[in-house]
Coordinates of C-alpha atoms in Angstrom, one line a residue:
X1 CA 0.0 0.0 0.0
X2 CA 1.3 3.5 -0.8
X3 CA 1.7 6.0 2.0
X4 CA 0.8 9.7 2.3
X5 CA 1.3 11.4 5.6
X6 CA -0.7 14.6 4.9
X7 CA -2.9 15.5 1.9
X8 CA -4.5 18.9 1.3
X9 CA -6.3 19.1 -2.0
X10 CA -7.7 22.0 -4.1
X11 CA -9.3 22.2 -7.6
X12 CA -6.8 23.7 -10.1
X13 CA -6.2 23.8 -13.8
X14 CA -3.7 21.6 -15.8
X15 CA -0.1 22.7 -16.0
X16 CA 2.3 21.5 -18.7
X17 CA 6.1 22.0 -18.8
X18 CA 8.5 21.4 -21.6
X19 CA 10.9 18.4 -21.6
X20 CA 13.5 20.3 -23.7
X21 CA 14.1 23.6 -21.8
X22 CA 17.4 22.3 -20.5
X23 CA 18.6 23.2 -24.0
X24 CA 17.0 26.6 -24.1
X25 CA 20.3 28.5 -23.9
X26 CA 23.3 27.7 -26.1
X27 CA 26.7 29.2 -25.4
X28 CA 29.4 29.5 -28.0
X29 CA 33.2 29.9 -27.8
X30 CA 33.1 33.5 -28.9
X31 CA 31.5 35.4 -25.9
X32 CA 28.1 34.8 -27.4
X33 CA 25.1 32.6 -27.1
X34 CA 21.6 31.8 -28.5
X35 CA 18.4 32.0 -26.6
X36 CA 15.5 29.8 -27.7
X37 CA 13.0 31.3 -25.2
X38 CA 11.9 34.0 -27.6
X39 CA 9.5 33.4 -30.6
X40 CA 12.5 33.6 -32.9
X41 CA 15.9 32.5 -31.4
X42 CA 18.0 35.6 -30.3
X43 CA 21.7 36.1 -29.7
X44 CA 23.0 37.2 -26.3
X45 CA 26.4 38.2 -24.9
X46 CA 28.1 35.9 -22.3
X47 CA 31.2 38.0 -21.6
X48 CA 33.2 34.8 -21.2
X49 CA 36.1 35.1 -18.8
X50 CA 39.6 34.4 -19.9
X51 CA 40.0 30.6 -19.4
X52 CA 42.4 29.5 -22.1
X53 CA 41.2 27.9 -25.3
X54 CA 37.4 27.5 -25.6
X55 CA 36.5 25.6 -28.7
X56 CA 34.0 22.9 -27.8
X57 CA 31.1 24.1 -25.7
X58 CA 28.4 22.4 -23.6
X59 CA 25.7 24.3 -21.8
X60 CA 22.6 23.5 -19.7
X61 CA 19.6 25.4 -18.4
X62 CA 16.9 24.6 -15.8
X63 CA 13.4 23.5 -16.6
X64 CA 12.3 27.1 -16.8
X65 CA 14.9 27.8 -19.6
X66 CA 17.3 29.8 -17.3
X67 CA 21.0 29.2 -18.0
X68 CA 22.7 27.3 -15.2
X69 CA 26.3 26.8 -16.4
X70 CA 28.5 26.1 -19.5
X71 CA 31.9 24.5 -20.0
X72 CA 34.5 23.7 -22.6
X73 CA 35.6 20.6 -20.7
X74 CA 38.4 22.5 -19.0
X75 CA 36.7 25.4 -17.2
X76 CA 33.1 25.5 -15.8
X77 CA 31.4 28.9 -16.1
X78 CA 28.3 29.9 -14.0
X79 CA 25.2 31.8 -15.1
X80 CA 26.9 35.1 -14.2
X81 CA 29.8 34.3 -16.6
X82 CA 32.2 33.7 -13.7
X83 CA 34.4 30.6 -13.2
X84 CA 32.5 28.3 -10.9
X85 CA 33.9 27.4 -7.5
X86 CA 36.4 24.6 -8.2
X87 CA 35.6 25.1 -11.9
X88 CA 39.1 25.2 -13.3
X89 CA 41.3 22.3 -14.2
X90 CA 38.9 19.8 -15.8
X91 CA 40.8 17.4 -18.1
X92 CA 38.8 17.7 -21.3
X93 CA 40.2 18.6 -24.6
X94 CA 38.3 19.1 -27.8
X95 CA 38.1 20.9 -31.1
X96 CA 35.5 22.1 -33.6
X97 CA 35.1 18.6 -35.2
X98 CA 34.8 16.6 -32.0
X99 CA 32.2 15.8 -29.4
X100 CA 34.4 15.6 -26.3
X101 CA 32.3 17.1 -23.5
X102 CA 28.7 16.5 -22.5
X103 CA 26.4 17.3 -19.6
X104 CA 24.2 14.6 -18.0
X105 CA 21.7 15.3 -15.1
X106 CA 22.1 13.3 -11.9
X107 CA 19.0 11.0 -11.8
X108 CA 18.8 11.2 -8.0
X109 CA 19.1 14.9 -7.5
X110 CA 17.6 17.6 -9.7
X111 CA 20.3 20.1 -8.6
X112 CA 23.3 18.0 -9.7
X113 CA 24.9 17.3 -13.1
X114 CA 27.8 15.2 -14.4
X115 CA 30.2 16.9 -16.8
X116 CA 31.8 14.0 -18.9
X117 CA 35.0 14.7 -20.9
X118 CA 37.3 12.6 -23.1
X119 CA 40.7 13.3 -24.7
X120 CA 41.1 14.3 -28.3
X121 CA 44.8 14.5 -29.2
X122 CA 46.5 11.5 -27.8
X123 CA 47.9 10.5 -31.2
X124 CA 49.6 13.8 -31.9
X125 CA 53.2 14.2 -30.9
X126 CA 55.0 17.5 -30.3
X127 CA 58.7 17.3 -29.7
X128 CA 58.4 13.5 -29.0
X129 CA 55.7 14.1 -26.3
X130 CA 52.1 12.8 -26.8
X131 CA 49.5 15.5 -26.1
X132 CA 46.4 15.4 -23.9
X133 CA 46.4 11.8 -22.7
X134 CA 43.7 12.3 -20.1
X135 CA 41.1 9.6 -21.0
X136 CA 37.4 9.4 -20.0
X137 CA 36.5 11.3 -16.9
X138 CA 33.6 12.9 -15.1
X139 CA 33.2 15.8 -12.6
X140 CA 29.9 16.6 -10.8
X141 CA 28.4 20.0 -10.4
X142 CA 26.0 20.9 -7.5
X143 CA 23.7 23.8 -8.2
X144 CA 22.1 23.9 -4.8
X145 CA 23.6 27.3 -3.9
X146 CA 22.3 28.9 -7.1
X147 CA 25.7 29.6 -8.9
X148 CA 27.1 26.1 -8.5
X149 CA 30.2 24.3 -7.3
X150 CA 32.3 21.5 -8.9
X151 CA 32.3 18.8 -6.2
X152 CA 36.0 18.4 -5.3
X153 CA 35.7 14.7 -4.4
X154 CA 34.4 13.8 -7.9
X155 CA 36.5 16.1 -10.0
X156 CA 38.2 14.3 -13.0
X157 CA 37.1 10.9 -11.8
X158 CA 38.4 8.3 -14.4
X159 CA 35.9 5.7 -15.6
X160 CA 36.8 2.0 -16.1
X161 CA 36.8 -0.2 -19.2
X162 CA 35.4 -3.7 -19.5
X163 CA 38.4 -5.1 -17.5
X164 CA 37.9 -2.5 -14.7
X165 CA 41.0 -0.7 -15.9
X166 CA 40.7 3.1 -15.5
X167 CA 40.7 5.1 -18.8
X168 CA 43.1 7.7 -17.6
X169 CA 46.4 9.2 -18.7
X170 CA 48.1 5.8 -18.7
X171 CA 45.4 4.0 -20.7
X172 CA 46.9 2.9 -24.1
X173 CA 44.2 4.4 -26.3
X174 CA 42.2 7.0 -24.4
X175 CA 40.7 9.4 -27.0
X176 CA 37.3 9.4 -28.7
X177 CA 33.9 10.9 -28.6
X178 CA 30.8 10.7 -26.3
X179 CA 27.1 11.1 -26.2
X180 CA 24.2 10.3 -23.9
X181 CA 20.7 8.8 -24.0
X182 CA 17.6 8.5 -21.8
X183 CA 17.0 5.2 -20.1
X184 CA 13.6 3.5 -20.7
X185 CA 12.8 3.6 -17.0
X186 CA 12.2 7.3 -17.2
X187 CA 14.8 8.1 -14.5
X188 CA 18.3 7.1 -15.4
X189 CA 20.6 7.9 -18.4
X190 CA 23.1 6.2 -20.7
X191 CA 26.6 7.4 -21.4
X192 CA 28.0 6.1 -24.7
X193 CA 31.8 6.5 -25.3
X194 CA 33.7 5.5 -28.4
X195 CA 37.3 5.0 -27.4
X196 CA 39.6 3.9 -30.2
X197 CA 38.0 0.8 -31.8
X198 CA 35.6 0.1 -28.9
X199 CA 32.3 1.6 -27.7
X200 CA 31.7 1.4 -24.0
X201 CA 28.2 2.0 -22.5
X202 CA 27.7 3.2 -18.9
X203 CA 24.6 3.5 -16.8
X204 CA 24.2 6.9 -15.1
X205 CA 22.2 6.2 -11.9
X206 CA 22.1 7.0 -8.2
X207 CA 24.9 9.5 -8.0
X208 CA 27.2 7.2 -10.0
X209 CA 28.3 6.2 -13.5
X210 CA 28.6 2.4 -13.8
X211 CA 30.2 0.4 -16.6
X212 CA 27.6 -1.6 -18.6
X213 CA 29.0 -3.3 -21.8
X214 CA 31.5 -3.1 -24.7
X215 CA 30.9 -3.2 -28.5
X216 CA 33.2 -3.0 -31.5
X217 CA 33.2 0.2 -33.5
X218 CA 31.6 -0.2 -36.9
X219 CA 34.4 1.2 -39.0
X220 CA 36.6 -1.7 -40.4
X221 CA 39.4 -1.2 -39.7
X222 CA 40.3 1.8 -37.6
X223 CA 43.8 3.1 -38.3
X224 CA 46.0 4.2 -35.5
X225 CA 49.0 5.8 -37.3
X226 CA 50.8 8.4 -35.3
X227 CA 50.7 11.9 -36.7
X228 CA 53.8 13.8 -35.8
X229 CA 53.3 17.6 -36.1
X230 CA 57.0 18.0 -36.8
X231 CA 56.9 15.4 -39.6
X232 CA 53.4 15.8 -41.2
X233 CA 53.2 12.7 -43.4
X234 CA 50.8 10.5 -41.4
X235 CA 47.1 10.3 -41.9
X236 CA 44.3 8.1 -40.5
X237 CA 40.6 7.8 -40.0
X238 CA 39.6 7.0 -36.4
X239 CA 37.2 7.9 -33.5
X240 CA 39.4 10.9 -32.7
X241 CA 36.9 13.2 -34.7
X242 CA 33.4 13.1 -36.0
X243 CA 29.8 13.1 -34.7
X244 CA 28.1 10.6 -32.4
X245 CA 24.3 11.2 -31.9
X246 CA 21.3 9.4 -30.4
X247 CA 17.9 9.9 -32.1
X248 CA 15.1 11.8 -30.3
X249 CA 13.3 8.5 -29.5
X250 CA 16.5 7.0 -28.1
X251 CA 16.3 4.0 -30.4
X252 CA 19.0 4.8 -33.0
X253 CA 22.6 5.9 -33.0
X254 CA 24.9 7.4 -35.7
X255 CA 28.6 7.4 -35.6
X256 CA 30.7 9.4 -38.0
X257 CA 34.4 9.5 -38.8
X258 CA 36.5 12.4 -40.2
X259 CA 40.1 12.1 -41.3
X260 CA 42.7 13.9 -39.3
X261 CA 44.8 14.6 -42.4
X262 CA 44.2 14.4 -46.1
X263 CA 43.9 10.8 -47.0
X264 CA 42.2 8.3 -49.3
X265 CA 40.4 6.9 -46.2
X266 CA 38.6 10.2 -45.5
X267 CA 35.8 9.1 -43.2
X268 CA 32.4 7.4 -43.1
X269 CA 29.0 7.5 -41.4
X270 CA 27.2 4.5 -39.8
X271 CA 23.8 4.1 -38.3
X272 CA 22.7 1.4 -35.9
X273 CA 20.0 0.5 -33.3
X274 CA 20.2 1.5 -29.6
X275 CA 18.3 -0.3 -26.9
X276 CA 17.7 2.2 -24.1
X277 CA 16.6 -0.6 -21.7
X278 CA 19.8 -2.6 -21.9
X279 CA 22.2 -0.1 -23.5
X280 CA 22.8 -2.6 -26.4
X281 CA 24.1 -1.4 -29.8
X282 CA 23.3 -3.5 -32.9
X283 CA 22.8 -3.6 -36.7
X284 CA 25.4 -1.0 -37.7
X285 CA 25.5 -0.3 -41.4
X286 CA 27.3 2.3 -43.4
X287 CA 25.0 5.0 -44.8
X288 CA 27.5 7.4 -46.2
X289 CA 30.9 7.5 -47.9
X290 CA 32.6 10.9 -48.6
X291 CA 31.8 12.5 -51.9
X292 CA 34.5 12.7 -54.6
X293 CA 34.1 15.5 -57.2
X294 CA 36.7 16.1 -59.9
X295 CA 39.2 14.0 -58.0
X296 CA 38.8 15.9 -54.7
X297 CA 37.5 14.1 -51.7
X298 CA 35.3 16.0 -49.2
X299 CA 35.6 14.9 -45.6
X300 CA 32.6 14.2 -43.3
X301 CA 32.2 16.9 -40.6
X302 CA 29.0 16.4 -38.7
X303 CA 25.6 14.6 -38.8
X304 CA 22.3 14.7 -37.0
X305 CA 19.0 12.8 -36.9
X306 CA 15.7 14.4 -37.8
X307 CA 13.2 14.5 -34.9
X308 CA 11.3 11.5 -36.1
X309 CA 14.6 9.6 -36.5
X310 CA 13.8 8.7 -40.1
X311 CA 16.2 11.1 -41.8
X312 CA 19.9 11.7 -41.4
X313 CA 21.4 15.1 -42.2
X314 CA 25.1 15.3 -42.7
X315 CA 27.7 18.0 -43.7
X316 CA 31.0 17.8 -45.5
X317 CA 33.4 20.5 -46.5
X318 CA 31.5 20.6 -49.8
X319 CA 27.9 20.9 -48.6
X320 CA 24.8 19.6 -46.7
X321 CA 23.3 16.3 -47.5
X322 CA 20.0 14.8 -46.3
X323 CA 18.5 11.3 -46.9
X324 CA 15.8 9.1 -45.4
X325 CA 16.7 5.9 -43.6
X326 CA 14.5 2.9 -42.7
X327 CA 15.3 -0.2 -40.8
X328 CA 13.2 -3.1 -42.1
X329 CA 14.0 -5.5 -39.3
X330 CA 17.2 -6.8 -40.8
X331 CA 18.9 -4.0 -42.7
X332 CA 18.9 -0.3 -43.3
X333 CA 17.4 1.1 -46.5
X334 CA 18.5 4.6 -47.7
X335 CA 16.1 6.8 -49.6
X336 CA 16.6 9.7 -52.0
X337 CA 19.5 12.1 -51.4
X338 CA 19.2 15.9 -51.4
X339 CA 22.1 18.4 -51.5
X340 CA 22.6 22.0 -50.5
X341 CA 25.8 23.9 -51.3
X342 CA 26.5 24.9 -47.6
X343 CA 29.7 24.0 -45.8
X344 CA 29.6 23.5 -42.0
X345 CA 31.5 21.7 -39.3
X346 CA 28.5 20.4 -37.3
X347 CA 24.8 19.9 -37.0
X348 CA 22.7 20.2 -33.9
X349 CA 19.0 19.9 -33.2
X350 CA 17.3 22.7 -31.2
X351 CA 14.3 22.7 -28.9
X352 CA 12.1 24.1 -31.7
X353 CA 12.5 20.9 -33.7
X354 CA 14.8 22.5 -36.3
X355 CA 18.4 21.7 -37.0
X356 CA 21.1 24.4 -36.8
X357 CA 24.6 24.6 -38.3
X358 CA 27.3 27.3 -38.6
X359 CA 28.1 27.9 -42.3
X360 CA 31.4 28.6 -44.0
X361 CA 31.3 32.4 -44.0
X362 CA 31.0 32.3 -40.1
X363 CA 28.5 35.2 -40.5
X364 CA 25.3 33.3 -40.0
X365 CA 23.7 30.2 -38.6
X366 CA 22.0 27.9 -41.1
X367 CA 18.6 26.3 -40.2
X368 CA 16.9 23.2 -41.6
X369 CA 13.3 24.3 -40.8
X370 CA 11.6 21.0 -41.6
X371 CA 14.2 18.3 -41.0
X372 CA 11.5 15.5 -40.9
X373 CA 10.2 16.1 -44.5
X374 CA 11.5 16.6 -48.0
X375 CA 12.1 18.9 -49.8
X376 CA 14.0 20.6 -47.0
X377 CA 13.5 24.3 -46.3
X378 CA 16.9 25.9 -45.5
X379 CA 17.2 29.5 -44.2
X380 CA 19.9 31.7 -42.6
X381 CA 19.9 34.1 -39.8
X382 CA 22.5 36.3 -38.1
X383 CA 22.8 36.0 -34.3
X384 CA 24.5 39.4 -34.1
X385 CA 27.9 38.3 -33.0
X386 CA 31.1 39.7 -34.5
X387 CA 32.6 36.2 -34.8
X388 CA 29.7 33.7 -34.9
X389 CA 30.2 30.1 -33.8
X390 CA 32.1 27.3 -35.5
X391 CA 30.5 24.6 -33.4
X392 CA 27.3 24.1 -31.3
X393 CA 26.6 22.6 -27.9
X394 CA 25.6 18.9 -27.7
X395 CA 22.1 17.9 -26.7
X396 CA 21.4 17.6 -22.9
X397 CA 19.0 14.8 -22.2
X398 CA 16.3 15.3 -19.5
X399 CA 14.1 12.7 -17.8
X400 CA 10.8 13.9 -16.2
X401 CA 11.4 11.9 -13.1
X402 CA 13.9 11.8 -10.3
X403 CA 13.9 9.4 -7.3
X404 CA 13.4 11.8 -4.4
X405 CA 13.3 15.4 -3.3
X406 CA 14.4 16.8 0.1
X407 CA 13.7 20.5 0.2
X408 CA 13.3 23.3 2.7
X409 CA 13.5 26.4 0.5
X410 CA 10.9 29.2 0.6
X411 CA 8.7 28.8 -2.4
X412 CA 8.0 32.2 -4.1
X413 CA 6.9 31.1 -7.5
X414 CA 4.5 28.3 -8.5
X415 CA 6.1 24.9 -9.0
X416 CA 5.2 21.3 -9.9
X417 CA 7.4 18.5 -8.6
X418 CA 7.1 14.7 -9.0
X419 CA 9.4 12.0 -7.8
X420 CA 9.5 8.3 -8.3
X421 CA 9.8 7.5 -4.5
X422 CA 9.8 10.3 -1.9
X423 CA 9.2 14.0 -1.4
X424 CA 10.3 15.2 2.0
X425 CA 9.6 18.9 2.7
X426 CA 9.7 21.7 5.2
X427 CA 8.9 24.4 2.7
X428 CA 7.4 27.7 3.4
X429 CA 4.9 28.3 0.6
X430 CA 4.4 32.0 0.2
X431 CA 1.2 33.9 -0.5
X432 CA -0.3 33.5 -4.0
X433 CA 1.9 30.6 -5.1
X434 CA 0.6 27.2 -6.2
X435 CA 2.5 24.0 -5.4
X436 CA 1.8 20.4 -6.5
X437 CA 3.7 17.4 -5.3
X438 CA 3.4 13.9 -6.8
X439 CA 5.4 11.0 -5.3
X440 CA 5.3 7.3 -5.9
X441 CA 5.5 6.2 -2.3
X442 CA 5.7 9.1 0.3
X443 CA 5.0 12.8 0.6
X444 CA 6.3 13.8 4.0
X445 CA 5.5 17.2 5.4
X446 CA 7.7 17.9 8.4
X447 CA 7.7 20.5 11.2
X448 CA 8.4 23.8 9.6
X449 CA 6.2 23.2 6.6
X450 CA 3.8 26.1 6.1
X451 CA 1.3 27.3 3.5
X452 CA 0.6 31.0 3.9
X453 CA -2.8 32.5 3.4
X454 CA -4.0 32.7 -0.3
X455 CA -1.4 30.1 -1.4
X456 CA -2.5 26.7 -2.9
X457 CA -1.0 23.4 -2.2
X458 CA -1.7 19.8 -3.1
X459 CA 0.2 16.5 -2.6
X460 CA -0.8 13.0 -3.5
X461 CA 0.5 9.6 -4.4
X462 CA 0.9 9.3 -8.1
X463 CA 4.6 9.4 -8.8
X464 CA 6.1 10.1 -12.2
X465 CA 3.6 9.8 -15.0
X466 CA 4.0 9.1 -18.7
X467 CA 2.8 12.6 -19.4
X468 CA 3.6 16.0 -17.8
X469 CA 0.1 16.8 -16.5
X470 CA -0.2 18.2 -13.0
X471 CA -3.8 18.6 -11.8
X472 CA -5.5 19.5 -8.5
X473 CA -7.9 16.9 -7.3
X474 CA -11.3 17.9 -5.8
X475 CA -11.1 19.7 -2.5
X476 CA -11.8 17.6 0.6
X477 CA -12.7 18.6 4.2
X478 CA -9.8 20.4 5.9
X479 CA -10.2 18.1 8.9
X480 CA -8.9 14.9 7.4
X481 CA -10.7 11.8 8.5
X482 CA -8.9 8.5 9.1
X483 CA -9.8 7.4 5.6
X484 CA -7.7 10.2 4.0
X485 CA -4.7 9.5 6.2
X486 CA -3.4 6.7 4.1
X487 CA -1.0 5.2 6.6
X488 CA -1.1 1.5 7.2
X489 CA -1.1 0.7 10.9
X490 CA -1.1 -3.1 10.6
X491 CA 2.7 -3.2 10.5
X492 CA 4.5 -2.2 13.6
X493 CA 8.3 -1.4 13.8
X494 CA 10.0 -0.9 17.1
X495 CA 12.1 0.9 18.1
X496 CA 12.0 3.4 15.4
X497 CA 14.4 5.2 15.0
X498 CA 16.9 2.5 15.8
X499 CA 20.7 2.0 15.7
X500 CA 20.9 -1.8 16.3
X501 CA 18.0 -4.2 16.4
X502 CA 14.4 -3.7 15.3
X503 CA 11.3 -5.8 15.7
X504 CA 8.6 -6.2 13.1
X505 CA 5.1 -7.2 14.0
X506 CA 2.0 -7.9 12.0
X507 CA -1.5 -7.6 13.5
X508 CA -3.9 -10.4 12.7
X509 CA -1.7 -12.0 10.1
X510 CA 1.6 -13.7 9.5
X511 CA 4.7 -12.9 7.5
X512 CA 5.6 -14.3 4.0
X513 CA 8.4 -11.9 3.0
X514 CA 10.3 -8.9 4.2
X515 CA 12.0 -6.4 1.8
X516 CA 14.0 -3.4 3.1
X517 CA 15.2 -0.7 0.6
X518 CA 17.1 2.5 1.1
X519 CA 15.5 5.8 0.0
X520 CA 17.3 5.7 -3.3
X521 CA 15.9 2.3 -4.1
X522 CA 18.8 -0.1 -3.2
X523 CA 17.8 -3.4 -1.6
X524 CA 19.5 -4.1 1.8
X525 CA 17.3 -7.1 2.8
X526 CA 15.2 -9.6 0.9
X527 CA 14.1 -12.5 3.1
X528 CA 11.2 -15.0 3.0
X529 CA 9.6 -15.8 6.3
X530 CA 6.7 -18.2 7.1
X531 CA 4.3 -18.8 10.0
X532 CA 5.4 -15.9 12.2
X533 CA 3.7 -12.8 13.4
X534 CA 7.0 -11.1 14.4
X535 CA 10.5 -10.8 13.1
X536 CA 13.8 -9.2 14.1
X537 CA 16.3 -7.4 11.9
X538 CA 19.8 -6.3 12.9
X539 CA 20.3 -2.8 11.2
X540 CA 23.6 -2.0 12.9
X541 CA 25.5 -2.3 9.7
X542 CA 23.1 -0.2 7.7
X543 CA 24.2 3.4 6.8
X544 CA 22.4 6.1 8.7
X545 CA 19.4 7.3 6.8
X546 CA 15.8 6.5 5.8
X547 CA 14.6 3.1 4.7
X548 CA 11.4 1.6 3.5
X549 CA 10.3 -1.7 5.2
X550 CA 8.0 -3.6 2.9
X551 CA 6.1 -6.7 4.2
X552 CA 4.0 -9.3 2.3
X553 CA 1.7 -11.4 4.5
X554 CA 0.4 -14.9 3.9
X555 CA -2.5 -13.6 1.9
X556 CA -0.4 -11.4 -0.4
X557 CA -1.3 -8.2 1.4
X558 CA 1.5 -5.6 1.2
X559 CA 2.3 -3.3 4.1
X560 CA 5.1 -0.7 4.3
X561 CA 6.5 1.7 6.8
X562 CA 9.4 4.2 7.1
X563 CA 12.4 3.2 9.2
X564 CA 15.0 5.7 10.4
X565 CA 18.5 4.2 11.1
X566 CA 20.5 6.5 13.4

């Protein structure tokens, strides 16, 4: 049975929020950005502080479209265009053809984000010294204070490979490109990292990034010839450069390859299937080879899916190509090809369902206004910068659900919050604000919680839904009767809180099973019991915190209560 400690209900209209506003502000490496919160996207000045090179941007906004922070994988800049606390010294390294830094939300905490970086230039040698051998790393940002802090304990944490070897400065091949995807559970995320000739998938969950599986890169074979800047005669095609993108529906992946130097093997583009339940990659097929005109080969620079995932748009240093793709269950079929004489280095979808790209003159941004249909309508607009961008920020994924919320901030503007498990609050809800809380298991209003006169508040057990509708239910009597206090008293836990031994007792029934989970969903006890009305559990080795005790009786009835370990 679900549990709700206090419910106060009012009638109110439906509220809908966008799932894409985390991408509402783009920042560029030229003291400028693009704002999608206006009817037509508008440029804005960032006044970027001096942080060394800044060529490969990533940026993230909140769910109201307000800029939170941005980064080049080396420095992290807050919304006020200042270097964030602990925000220097990240070990990323990218360029205008690469995808070497991304931002992924923390599934357990709406105020935290992972910045993931990967090396670019391991293969280059300057004066016999390889450059930028930093590997695959993450750093976590906490936005609780409003301007953010890079958490020192997580800064530049190296991730492991399939043999649990850290992909760091000493890893033999530690360069590549990265992207992210939504997990099918509506909460977690996937990190996909191509490193050399392998693709590693990682599950982003519960304040951690966990290795999942390994796949072979689709390009046969990848070449790893060293390019010595003092003796420029080497060339190769590899994962060092090129796009890696996940479709809007998180069911397809594209991986592109650009050459590092002029070569006969100049690059390629592959498309495959992505399973966002297991993280599995499959059915890679080549859908593009570089165009050769009058003996000149044009390298692949960037690529992007249309929003319906059925068209791939790609750019070379000759122009923009678009073609439909269909997977018939066994192979990919490519449809008719269209071409526009527009050079660019990258393509990136925006929250307005259009695809944007910088063009060769660097004076405008190009826009594919209807990327899902052909013929494709292409337009240009000037963002007002003196040196417009050469590259665009990668997409930040966003799930509508997180596991829990613990909050005590005064609420001055109307909000809607839903969590998969628990909302624990001591908020002060100010006059004329409206607040709706959904939680899958518990909404806990603690001493200090207050709704001021003329404010509106509702909380009920619903949890994260498939849509984003928040509604007030019909108002009930302010003096809640026992039937509205949905707390099951048939299960007794004593003592509670406890630091050592607890007793569990069922009234008028006997145990069948006991399951104890932490507030973030991790199972700490799963035990079958028969023919007993009581049971003891030693919790002395449990970490201090809140747990949920779930009991199933002999008739299949489910009871649950909160346990506090101190």
